[in-house]
Amino acid sequence: MSPALPAGDPVPEDGSLPATAAEGAADRALAMYLHVPFCRVRCGYCDFTTYTAEELGGAGSGSSRAGYAAVAAREVEMSGRVLADAGLPARPVSTVFVGGGTPTLLPSGDLVGLLGAVDRVHGLAPDAEVTTEANPDSVTPASLAELAAGGFTRVSFGMQSSVPHVLATLDRTHDPARVPDVVRWAREAGLQVSLDLIYGAPGESRADWRASLEAALACAPDHVSAYALVVEPGTRMAGQVRRGELALPEQDDLAAKYEDADALLTAAGMSWYEVSNWAARPDARCRHNVSYWRGDDWWGVGPGAHSHVGGVRWWNVKHPGAYSARLVSGRSPAHAREVLDDEARLVERVLLGVRLAEGLPVDELPPAGRALLPGTVADGLVREPAEVPGTDGAARVVLTDRGRLLADGVVRRLLGW
C-alpha cells in the first residue's frame, strides 16, 4: 500500500482558501489533474494511491469503479465554488491530465463525462491539452476513438520496457508486442502519443534498456518520458530488495542508461525539454507537466490527489470510500494543507525551474546561489548564463549534459546549501 499522507494544517470543511491564494492569479494558468485510483494489478514498485478490486471490497463501500466518475465530478463542481469564493479570476483550464492508477479501466464515456464537468465548471481553453494515461492492455480502437471524439488530445502509454523479463520484474502485465498496435490505434483516432519508460529495474542490462528505447522509437512517438526506477519504502519491491531477493543497479549504471536514452532519442530527432522528458516537436511537450514546473495553479481531483493554488498546497484523503463519503456529505475531501512561505516557494522555483531546458533566470537564485554560480559553471554543471531563445530575455542558468546527471546536487548548490 502507498505510504501515509503527510501531516499539515487543518482544511475548512468547505475547502475555502485564504485570500492570499488570489494574489497574482491572473498571471498563472489553471490546470486540472483527475486521479483514477484503480488498477487490475498492483505493481511491486508503485507507491501511488491505487487500489485493486480485491483491496476495495464490494460496491457498497462507495468506492466502486461504476460510481467513481459521478463522485469525482462533485469535486470538480466544488473547485469552481472554492476558487470563485477566494476571489480568483475565472480562467479557462489550459491542460487536463487524467492519471492513476489506470484511468482507462473506466469506460471512455466516464472519462469524457469528467472532462465535460471540467468544461462546464471552468471552461476549457480553445487549445487545451487533454491527456489520459493508459496501459497498453486497457484500450481498444473504439475506446481511443471515443476519447478523441470527446475532447482528449493526447494519450500517455505506460510502456515501461519492451523486454519480457524486465516487465515481469516490474509486475507489468501487458504484452510488449501490443505497444505498436495501441500507438497506431491512437494515431488513427487523432491523438498525440507519449510513451513512458522506466530504466534501472533489477536485472535490466544496458542491452535490455537500449532494446526498449529502440522499440519505443520504432513507434515514432510524439513524446517520451524516461525515469529511473525509485524503490520507495513500504512497497513490495522494497521488501524484496531488503531481503536480498532483488539487487538494485549501481549509480554508474543508471547514469550510463540515462546517457543512452539521451543519445538515442536525440539521434532520432527528439529534444529534451526537462531532465526526464523528450519531445519530437515543441508542440509535443507535455504542457500539463510544464505547468507544474513553472508554478502555475492546479486542482487535483480524486483520492490522494494534491493541489496547488497561489502558494497553498493541499492533499486529499486516500481511500476512495472516505473520499466519496466526504463529497456526498458536501465536505471537502482534503486531508490537510500547507501555506508555502517565501523560502519554500523559492526552493520549489529553483528545484523545478533548473530542470527545464529553458533554465531559470539568474536573478531568481538566492544570493548564496548566485555567489556559487561561477564555480558551478567552472565545474561543468551549468552553462555560462545567457539568454535562451524564446524566453524573456533574461540571462538564464541551464544545465549541461553532466549537470543533468547530477541535477539534484546542482539544485542544492544553486540554493546555497
Short mmCIF file of C-alpha atoms in Angstrom, two decimals:
data_model
loop_
_atom_site.label_atom_id
_atom_site.label_comp_id
_atom_site.label_asym_id
_atom_site.label_seq_id
_atom_site.Cartn_x
_atom_site.Cartn_y
_atom_site.Cartn_z
CA MET A 1 0.00 0.00 0.00
CA SER A 2 1.08 3.59 -0.55
CA PRO A 3 2.53 5.49 2.42
CA ALA A 4 0.59 7.60 4.88
CA LEU A 5 -0.34 11.14 3.93
CA PRO A 6 1.88 13.92 5.29
CA ALA A 7 0.77 15.99 8.22
CA GLY A 8 -0.33 19.56 7.69
CA ASP A 9 -2.71 22.26 8.78
CA PRO A 10 -6.46 21.59 9.03
CA VAL A 11 -8.63 22.39 6.00
CA PRO A 12 -12.03 24.09 6.44
CA GLU A 13 -14.87 21.67 5.75
CA ASP A 14 -15.94 23.75 2.77
CA GLY A 15 -12.37 23.75 1.39
CA SER A 16 -12.15 27.55 1.41
CA LEU A 17 -8.79 29.13 0.61
CA PRO A 18 -7.04 32.08 2.26
CA ALA A 19 -7.26 35.40 0.45
CA THR A 20 -3.54 35.22 -0.38
CA ALA A 21 -4.27 32.45 -2.92
CA ALA A 22 -5.73 35.03 -5.30
CA GLU A 23 -2.60 37.20 -5.41
CA GLY A 24 -1.13 37.19 -8.91
CA ALA A 25 -3.62 34.59 -10.14
CA ALA A 26 -4.29 36.44 -13.40
CA ASP A 27 -0.69 35.72 -14.42
CA ARG A 28 -0.92 31.98 -13.72
CA ALA A 29 -2.52 29.27 -15.82
CA LEU A 30 -5.09 26.89 -14.32
CA ALA A 31 -4.69 23.13 -14.83
CA MET A 32 -6.74 20.16 -13.64
CA TYR A 33 -5.44 16.75 -12.61
CA LEU A 34 -8.04 13.96 -12.42
CA HIS A 35 -6.91 10.89 -10.47
CA VAL A 36 -8.41 7.47 -11.16
CA PRO A 37 -7.26 5.18 -8.34
CA PHE A 38 -7.98 1.76 -9.88
CA CYS A 39 -5.59 -0.90 -11.15
CA ARG A 40 -6.04 -4.53 -12.14
CA VAL A 41 -2.71 -5.45 -10.52
CA ARG A 42 -0.57 -3.51 -8.06
CA CYS A 43 2.97 -3.21 -9.40
CA GLY A 44 5.63 -4.05 -6.83
CA TYR A 45 7.43 -0.69 -7.19
CA CYS A 46 4.33 1.51 -7.08
CA ASP A 47 3.57 3.78 -4.10
CA PHE A 48 0.84 5.81 -5.81
CA THR A 49 -2.70 5.98 -4.44
CA THR A 50 -4.08 2.97 -6.28
CA TYR A 51 -6.30 0.06 -5.36
CA THR A 52 -7.26 -3.25 -6.91
CA ALA A 53 -10.84 -4.56 -6.76
CA GLU A 54 -9.83 -7.01 -4.02
CA GLU A 55 -8.44 -4.19 -1.85
CA LEU A 56 -11.59 -2.10 -2.19
CA GLY A 57 -14.17 -4.74 -1.39
CA GLY A 58 -17.77 -4.51 -2.51
CA ALA A 59 -19.53 -1.75 -4.43
CA GLY A 60 -21.39 -0.77 -1.29
CA SER A 61 -18.23 0.81 0.12
CA GLY A 62 -18.77 3.91 -2.00
CA SER A 63 -15.58 3.19 -3.86
CA SER A 64 -16.67 1.21 -6.90
CA ARG A 65 -15.44 1.94 -10.39
CA ALA A 66 -19.02 2.20 -11.59
CA GLY A 67 -19.83 5.22 -9.45
CA TYR A 68 -16.44 6.90 -9.39
CA ALA A 69 -16.88 9.43 -12.21
CA ALA A 70 -20.03 10.86 -10.65
CA VAL A 71 -18.29 11.26 -7.28
CA ALA A 72 -15.20 12.89 -8.80
CA ALA A 73 -17.45 15.29 -10.71
CA ARG A 74 -18.66 16.58 -7.34
CA GLU A 75 -15.11 17.70 -6.55
CA VAL A 76 -14.87 19.41 -9.93
CA GLU A 77 -18.02 21.33 -9.02
CA MET A 78 -16.52 22.17 -5.62
CA SER A 79 -13.36 23.52 -7.26
CA GLY A 80 -15.38 26.12 -9.12
CA ARG A 81 -17.07 27.35 -5.95
CA VAL A 82 -13.89 27.41 -3.87
CA LEU A 83 -11.82 29.32 -6.43
CA ALA A 84 -14.59 31.87 -7.03
CA ASP A 85 -15.22 32.39 -3.31
CA ALA A 86 -11.49 33.01 -2.78
CA GLY A 87 -11.59 35.82 -5.33
CA LEU A 88 -9.59 34.10 -8.06
CA PRO A 89 -10.47 35.31 -11.56
CA ALA A 90 -12.34 32.98 -13.89
CA ARG A 91 -9.77 31.24 -16.05
CA PRO A 92 -10.34 28.54 -18.65
CA VAL A 93 -8.44 25.34 -17.92
CA SER A 94 -5.37 25.14 -20.13
CA THR A 95 -4.48 21.49 -19.51
CA VAL A 96 -6.21 18.42 -18.10
CA PHE A 97 -4.29 15.28 -17.16
CA VAL A 98 -6.06 12.06 -16.17
CA GLY A 99 -3.68 9.84 -14.22
CA GLY A 100 -3.74 6.86 -11.94
CA GLY A 101 -3.85 4.01 -11.41
CA THR A 102 -5.11 3.04 -14.80
CA PRO A 103 -7.65 5.64 -15.92
CA THR A 104 -8.70 3.59 -18.92
CA LEU A 105 -10.12 0.90 -16.64
CA LEU A 106 -13.06 3.30 -16.53
CA PRO A 107 -15.30 3.37 -19.61
CA SER A 108 -14.26 6.06 -22.07
CA GLY A 109 -17.66 7.64 -21.59
CA ASP A 110 -16.90 8.19 -17.90
CA LEU A 111 -13.62 9.93 -18.72
CA VAL A 112 -15.33 12.08 -21.34
CA GLY A 113 -18.02 12.90 -18.79
CA LEU A 114 -15.42 14.05 -16.26
CA LEU A 115 -13.83 16.25 -18.91
CA GLY A 116 -17.29 17.64 -19.61
CA ALA A 117 -17.63 18.55 -15.93
CA VAL A 118 -14.35 20.50 -16.10
CA ASP A 119 -15.59 22.32 -19.19
CA ARG A 120 -18.97 23.07 -17.61
CA VAL A 121 -17.46 24.45 -14.39
CA HIS A 122 -14.36 26.28 -15.62
CA GLY A 123 -14.41 26.17 -19.40
CA LEU A 124 -11.63 24.70 -21.50
CA ALA A 125 -9.17 26.89 -23.35
CA PRO A 126 -9.63 26.59 -27.14
CA ASP A 127 -6.23 24.93 -27.44
CA ALA A 128 -6.47 22.89 -24.21
CA GLU A 129 -4.20 19.87 -23.94
CA VAL A 130 -6.16 16.88 -22.57
CA THR A 131 -4.19 13.74 -21.72
CA THR A 132 -5.02 10.37 -20.25
CA GLU A 133 -2.59 7.75 -19.07
CA ALA A 134 -3.31 4.21 -20.27
CA ASN A 135 -1.87 0.75 -20.07
CA PRO A 136 -1.37 -0.92 -23.44
CA ASP A 137 -3.77 -3.70 -22.43
CA SER A 138 -6.54 -1.32 -21.30
CA VAL A 139 -7.56 0.29 -24.60
CA THR A 140 -9.20 -0.67 -27.88
CA PRO A 141 -9.54 1.20 -31.18
CA ALA A 142 -13.11 2.05 -30.23
CA SER A 143 -12.25 3.34 -26.73
CA LEU A 144 -9.48 5.57 -28.09
CA ALA A 145 -11.76 6.93 -30.82
CA GLU A 146 -14.39 7.74 -28.18
CA LEU A 147 -11.82 9.62 -26.10
CA ALA A 148 -10.68 11.65 -29.10
CA ALA A 149 -14.24 12.46 -30.12
CA GLY A 150 -14.92 13.57 -26.53
CA GLY A 151 -12.13 16.14 -26.45
CA PHE A 152 -8.98 14.24 -25.47
CA THR A 153 -5.91 15.23 -27.47
CA ARG A 154 -3.17 13.01 -26.10
CA VAL A 155 -2.59 9.55 -24.60
CA SER A 156 0.39 8.51 -22.49
CA PHE A 157 1.01 4.77 -22.61
CA GLY A 158 2.83 3.05 -19.74
CA MET A 159 5.19 1.03 -21.92
CA GLN A 160 7.98 0.90 -19.27
CA SER A 161 10.04 -1.72 -21.17
CA SER A 162 9.93 -3.93 -24.24
CA VAL A 163 11.82 -6.77 -22.53
CA PRO A 164 9.62 -9.52 -21.02
CA HIS A 165 11.82 -10.31 -18.01
CA VAL A 166 12.03 -6.59 -17.09
CA LEU A 167 8.26 -6.22 -17.37
CA ALA A 168 7.86 -9.29 -15.16
CA THR A 169 10.15 -7.79 -12.51
CA LEU A 170 8.05 -4.62 -12.60
CA ASP A 171 4.80 -6.66 -12.40
CA ARG A 172 3.63 -5.18 -15.68
CA THR A 173 1.06 -7.41 -17.33
CA HIS A 174 0.86 -6.17 -20.94
CA ASP A 175 2.34 -7.94 -23.94
CA PRO A 176 5.11 -5.67 -25.30
CA ALA A 177 4.16 -6.72 -28.83
CA ARG A 178 0.88 -4.84 -28.32
CA VAL A 179 2.53 -1.41 -27.97
CA PRO A 180 2.91 -0.70 -31.72
CA ASP A 181 -0.76 -1.61 -32.17
CA VAL A 182 -2.07 0.74 -29.49
CA VAL A 183 0.14 3.57 -30.79
CA ARG A 184 -1.30 3.03 -34.27
CA TRP A 185 -4.87 2.98 -32.93
CA ALA A 186 -4.26 6.23 -31.04
CA ARG A 187 -2.84 7.92 -34.13
CA GLU A 188 -5.77 6.73 -36.23
CA ALA A 189 -8.05 8.36 -33.65
CA GLY A 190 -6.13 11.64 -34.00
CA LEU A 191 -4.37 11.53 -30.61
CA GLN A 192 -0.79 12.52 -29.87
CA VAL A 193 1.17 9.68 -28.26
CA SER A 194 3.63 9.65 -25.38
CA LEU A 195 5.47 6.52 -24.24
CA ASP A 196 6.61 6.24 -20.63
CA LEU A 197 9.74 4.19 -19.95
CA ILE A 198 11.47 3.11 -16.73
CA TYR A 199 15.15 2.21 -16.50
CA GLY A 200 17.13 0.66 -13.68
CA ALA A 201 14.89 -2.30 -12.86
CA PRO A 202 16.70 -5.15 -11.08
CA GLY A 203 18.25 -7.44 -13.67
CA GLU A 204 17.96 -4.98 -16.56
CA SER A 205 21.12 -4.83 -18.69
CA ARG A 206 22.16 -1.88 -20.83
CA ALA A 207 21.33 -4.02 -23.86
CA ASP A 208 17.81 -4.52 -22.44
CA TRP A 209 17.42 -0.78 -21.97
CA ARG A 210 18.66 0.07 -25.43
CA ALA A 211 16.25 -2.51 -26.86
CA SER A 212 13.38 -0.77 -25.06
CA LEU A 213 14.45 2.63 -26.37
CA GLU A 214 14.72 1.30 -29.91
CA ALA A 215 11.31 -0.36 -29.65
CA ALA A 216 9.79 2.90 -28.44
CA LEU A 217 11.40 4.90 -31.23
CA ALA A 218 10.20 2.39 -33.81
CA CYS A 219 6.68 3.54 -32.90
CA ALA A 220 7.61 7.16 -33.78
CA PRO A 221 6.02 8.67 -30.63
CA ASP A 222 5.48 12.37 -30.22
CA HIS A 223 6.93 12.29 -26.72
CA VAL A 224 8.99 10.00 -24.49
CA SER A 225 9.44 10.08 -20.72
CA ALA A 226 12.31 8.07 -19.25
CA TYR A 227 12.51 7.81 -15.48
CA ALA A 228 14.98 5.97 -13.27
CA LEU A 229 13.25 3.41 -11.06
CA VAL A 230 12.92 4.64 -7.49
CA VAL A 231 12.08 1.94 -4.96
CA GLU A 232 10.01 3.63 -2.29
CA PRO A 233 9.83 2.37 1.31
CA GLY A 234 6.79 0.25 2.03
CA THR A 235 6.43 -1.16 -1.49
CA ARG A 236 6.64 -4.87 -2.24
CA MET A 237 9.81 -4.33 -4.25
CA ALA A 238 11.44 -2.55 -1.30
CA GLY A 239 10.83 -5.69 0.73
CA GLN A 240 12.33 -7.86 -1.99
CA VAL A 241 15.44 -5.68 -2.09
CA ARG A 242 15.75 -5.68 1.70
CA ARG A 243 15.56 -9.49 1.79
CA GLY A 244 18.19 -9.79 -0.93
CA GLU A 245 15.78 -11.25 -3.49
CA LEU A 246 16.42 -8.37 -5.92
CA ALA A 247 19.54 -6.27 -6.43
CA LEU A 248 19.33 -2.66 -7.49
CA PRO A 249 21.79 -1.29 -10.06
CA GLU A 250 24.72 0.96 -9.20
CA GLN A 251 24.53 4.70 -9.80
CA ASP A 252 27.05 4.43 -12.64
CA ASP A 253 24.72 2.01 -14.40
CA LEU A 254 21.81 4.43 -14.08
CA ALA A 255 23.94 7.29 -15.40
CA ALA A 256 25.01 5.22 -18.41
CA LYS A 257 21.38 4.33 -19.14
CA TYR A 258 20.36 7.98 -18.97
CA GLU A 259 23.12 8.84 -21.42
CA ASP A 260 21.93 6.01 -23.69
CA ALA A 261 18.42 7.44 -23.60
CA ASP A 262 19.56 10.95 -24.44
CA ALA A 263 21.83 9.77 -27.24
CA LEU A 264 19.25 7.55 -28.94
CA LEU A 265 16.34 9.94 -28.53
CA THR A 266 18.39 12.90 -29.74
CA ALA A 267 19.65 10.94 -32.74
CA ALA A 268 16.01 10.21 -33.59
CA GLY A 269 15.25 13.95 -33.68
CA MET A 270 13.75 14.33 -30.22
CA SER A 271 14.84 17.14 -27.90
CA TRP A 272 14.94 17.20 -24.12
CA TYR A 273 12.88 19.96 -22.53
CA GLU A 274 13.00 18.63 -18.96
CA VAL A 275 15.59 16.30 -17.47
CA SER A 276 13.46 13.16 -17.97
CA ASN A 277 11.33 14.20 -20.95
CA TRP A 278 11.91 14.47 -24.70
CA ALA A 279 9.58 15.72 -27.45
CA ALA A 280 9.63 15.33 -31.21
CA ARG A 281 8.46 18.94 -31.64
CA PRO A 282 7.87 21.92 -29.36
CA ASP A 283 4.10 21.39 -29.62
CA ALA A 284 4.52 17.79 -28.42
CA ARG A 285 5.86 18.78 -24.99
CA CYS A 286 3.57 17.83 -22.11
CA ARG A 287 2.16 21.25 -21.35
CA HIS A 288 0.48 19.94 -18.21
CA ASN A 289 3.78 18.96 -16.62
CA VAL A 290 5.38 22.21 -17.77
CA SER A 291 2.59 23.97 -15.87
CA TYR A 292 3.71 22.17 -12.69
CA TRP A 293 7.36 23.04 -13.27
CA ARG A 294 6.55 26.71 -13.85
CA GLY A 295 4.49 27.01 -10.67
CA ASP A 296 1.03 27.53 -12.17
CA ASP A 297 -2.20 26.70 -10.32
CA TRP A 298 -3.63 23.22 -10.48
CA TRP A 299 -6.50 21.43 -8.78
CA GLY A 300 -6.09 17.70 -8.20
CA VAL A 301 -9.35 15.74 -8.15
CA GLY A 302 -9.54 12.28 -6.58
CA PRO A 303 -8.31 10.21 -3.62
CA GLY A 304 -4.79 11.20 -2.61
CA ALA A 305 -4.61 13.93 -5.26
CA HIS A 306 -2.54 17.03 -4.49
CA SER A 307 -3.42 20.59 -5.47
CA HIS A 308 -1.59 23.91 -5.54
CA VAL A 309 -3.20 27.33 -5.86
CA GLY A 310 -1.32 30.55 -5.16
CA GLY A 311 1.14 29.06 -2.71
CA VAL A 312 -1.47 26.93 -0.91
CA ARG A 313 -0.91 23.18 -1.27
CA TRP A 314 -3.34 20.53 -0.07
CA TRP A 315 -3.87 16.80 -0.44
CA ASN A 316 -6.98 14.65 -0.36
CA VAL A 317 -7.84 11.66 1.79
CA LYS A 318 -6.58 8.48 0.18
CA HIS A 319 -9.26 5.84 0.40
CA PRO A 320 -11.97 6.07 -2.28
CA GLY A 321 -14.64 5.25 0.32
CA ALA A 322 -13.62 8.12 2.60
CA TYR A 323 -13.23 10.40 -0.41
CA SER A 324 -16.73 9.59 -1.62
CA ALA A 325 -18.30 9.98 1.82
CA ARG A 326 -16.90 13.47 2.26
CA LEU A 327 -18.09 14.72 -1.10
CA VAL A 328 -21.54 13.16 -0.79
CA SER A 329 -21.97 14.98 2.54
CA GLY A 330 -20.86 18.27 0.97
CA ARG A 331 -17.46 18.42 2.69
CA SER A 332 -14.06 18.99 1.14
CA PRO A 333 -12.14 15.74 0.59
CA ALA A 334 -8.89 17.50 1.61
CA HIS A 335 -6.95 15.79 4.41
CA ALA A 336 -4.57 18.67 5.22
CA ARG A 337 -2.77 21.61 3.66
CA GLU A 338 0.19 23.95 3.96
CA VAL A 339 0.70 27.58 3.01
CA LEU A 340 4.15 27.90 1.47
CA ASP A 341 6.28 30.71 2.83
CA ASP A 342 8.65 32.75 0.66
CA GLU A 343 11.58 30.43 1.34
CA ALA A 344 9.65 27.29 0.41
CA ARG A 345 8.39 28.92 -2.79
CA LEU A 346 11.93 29.92 -3.72
CA VAL A 347 13.19 26.39 -3.15
CA GLU A 348 10.46 24.97 -5.38
CA ARG A 349 11.10 27.57 -8.07
CA VAL A 350 14.79 26.68 -8.24
CA LEU A 351 14.21 22.93 -7.87
CA LEU A 352 11.72 22.80 -10.73
CA GLY A 353 12.96 25.59 -12.97
CA VAL A 354 16.53 24.35 -13.20
CA ARG A 355 15.31 21.00 -14.57
CA LEU A 356 13.89 22.68 -17.68
CA ALA A 357 15.89 23.15 -20.88
CA GLU A 358 14.87 26.83 -20.80
CA GLY A 359 16.57 27.09 -17.42
CA LEU A 360 15.96 29.63 -14.68
CA PRO A 361 16.67 33.39 -14.66
CA VAL A 362 19.83 34.11 -12.70
CA ASP A 363 18.08 36.83 -10.70
CA GLU A 364 15.69 34.20 -9.27
CA LEU A 365 18.53 32.45 -7.47
CA PRO A 366 19.14 33.33 -3.81
CA PRO A 367 22.26 35.43 -3.11
CA ALA A 368 24.19 32.39 -1.86
CA GLY A 369 23.42 30.52 -5.06
CA ARG A 370 24.45 33.44 -7.26
CA ALA A 371 27.75 33.60 -5.39
CA LEU A 372 28.39 29.91 -6.13
CA LEU A 373 27.37 30.21 -9.79
CA PRO A 374 30.86 30.88 -11.26
CA GLY A 375 32.21 27.75 -9.58
CA THR A 376 29.24 25.73 -10.78
CA VAL A 377 29.98 26.89 -14.33
CA ALA A 378 33.67 26.05 -13.90
CA ASP A 379 32.75 22.55 -12.72
CA GLY A 380 30.85 21.96 -15.97
CA LEU A 381 27.46 21.59 -14.30
CA VAL A 382 25.71 24.63 -15.82
CA ARG A 383 26.37 26.75 -18.86
CA GLU A 384 27.66 30.29 -18.70
CA PRO A 385 24.46 32.29 -18.03
CA ALA A 386 22.99 33.67 -21.24
CA GLU A 387 19.67 34.48 -22.86
CA VAL A 388 17.70 31.46 -24.06
CA PRO A 389 15.79 32.00 -27.33
CA GLY A 390 12.04 32.13 -26.86
CA THR A 391 12.16 33.22 -23.22
CA ASP A 392 12.01 36.60 -21.50
CA GLY A 393 15.47 37.87 -22.47
CA ALA A 394 16.98 37.40 -19.01
CA ALA A 395 20.29 35.59 -18.53
CA ARG A 396 19.45 32.05 -17.51
CA VAL A 397 21.04 29.11 -15.73
CA VAL A 398 20.84 25.99 -17.91
CA LEU A 399 22.16 22.54 -17.02
CA THR A 400 24.95 20.99 -19.07
CA ASP A 401 24.75 17.32 -20.06
CA ARG A 402 26.83 16.48 -16.99
CA GLY A 403 24.65 18.72 -14.86
CA ARG A 404 21.55 16.82 -15.94
CA LEU A 405 23.06 13.64 -14.48
CA LEU A 406 23.66 15.45 -11.18
CA ALA A 407 20.60 17.72 -11.21
CA ASP A 408 19.65 17.26 -7.55
CA GLY A 409 23.14 18.18 -6.41
CA VAL A 410 23.24 21.18 -8.73
CA VAL A 411 19.97 22.43 -7.26
CA ARG A 412 21.36 22.17 -3.73
CA ARG A 413 24.41 24.19 -4.78
CA LEU A 414 22.29 26.85 -6.50
CA LEU A 415 20.24 27.19 -3.34
CA GLY A 416 23.47 27.78 -1.40
CA TRP A 417 23.02 24.62 0.70
#
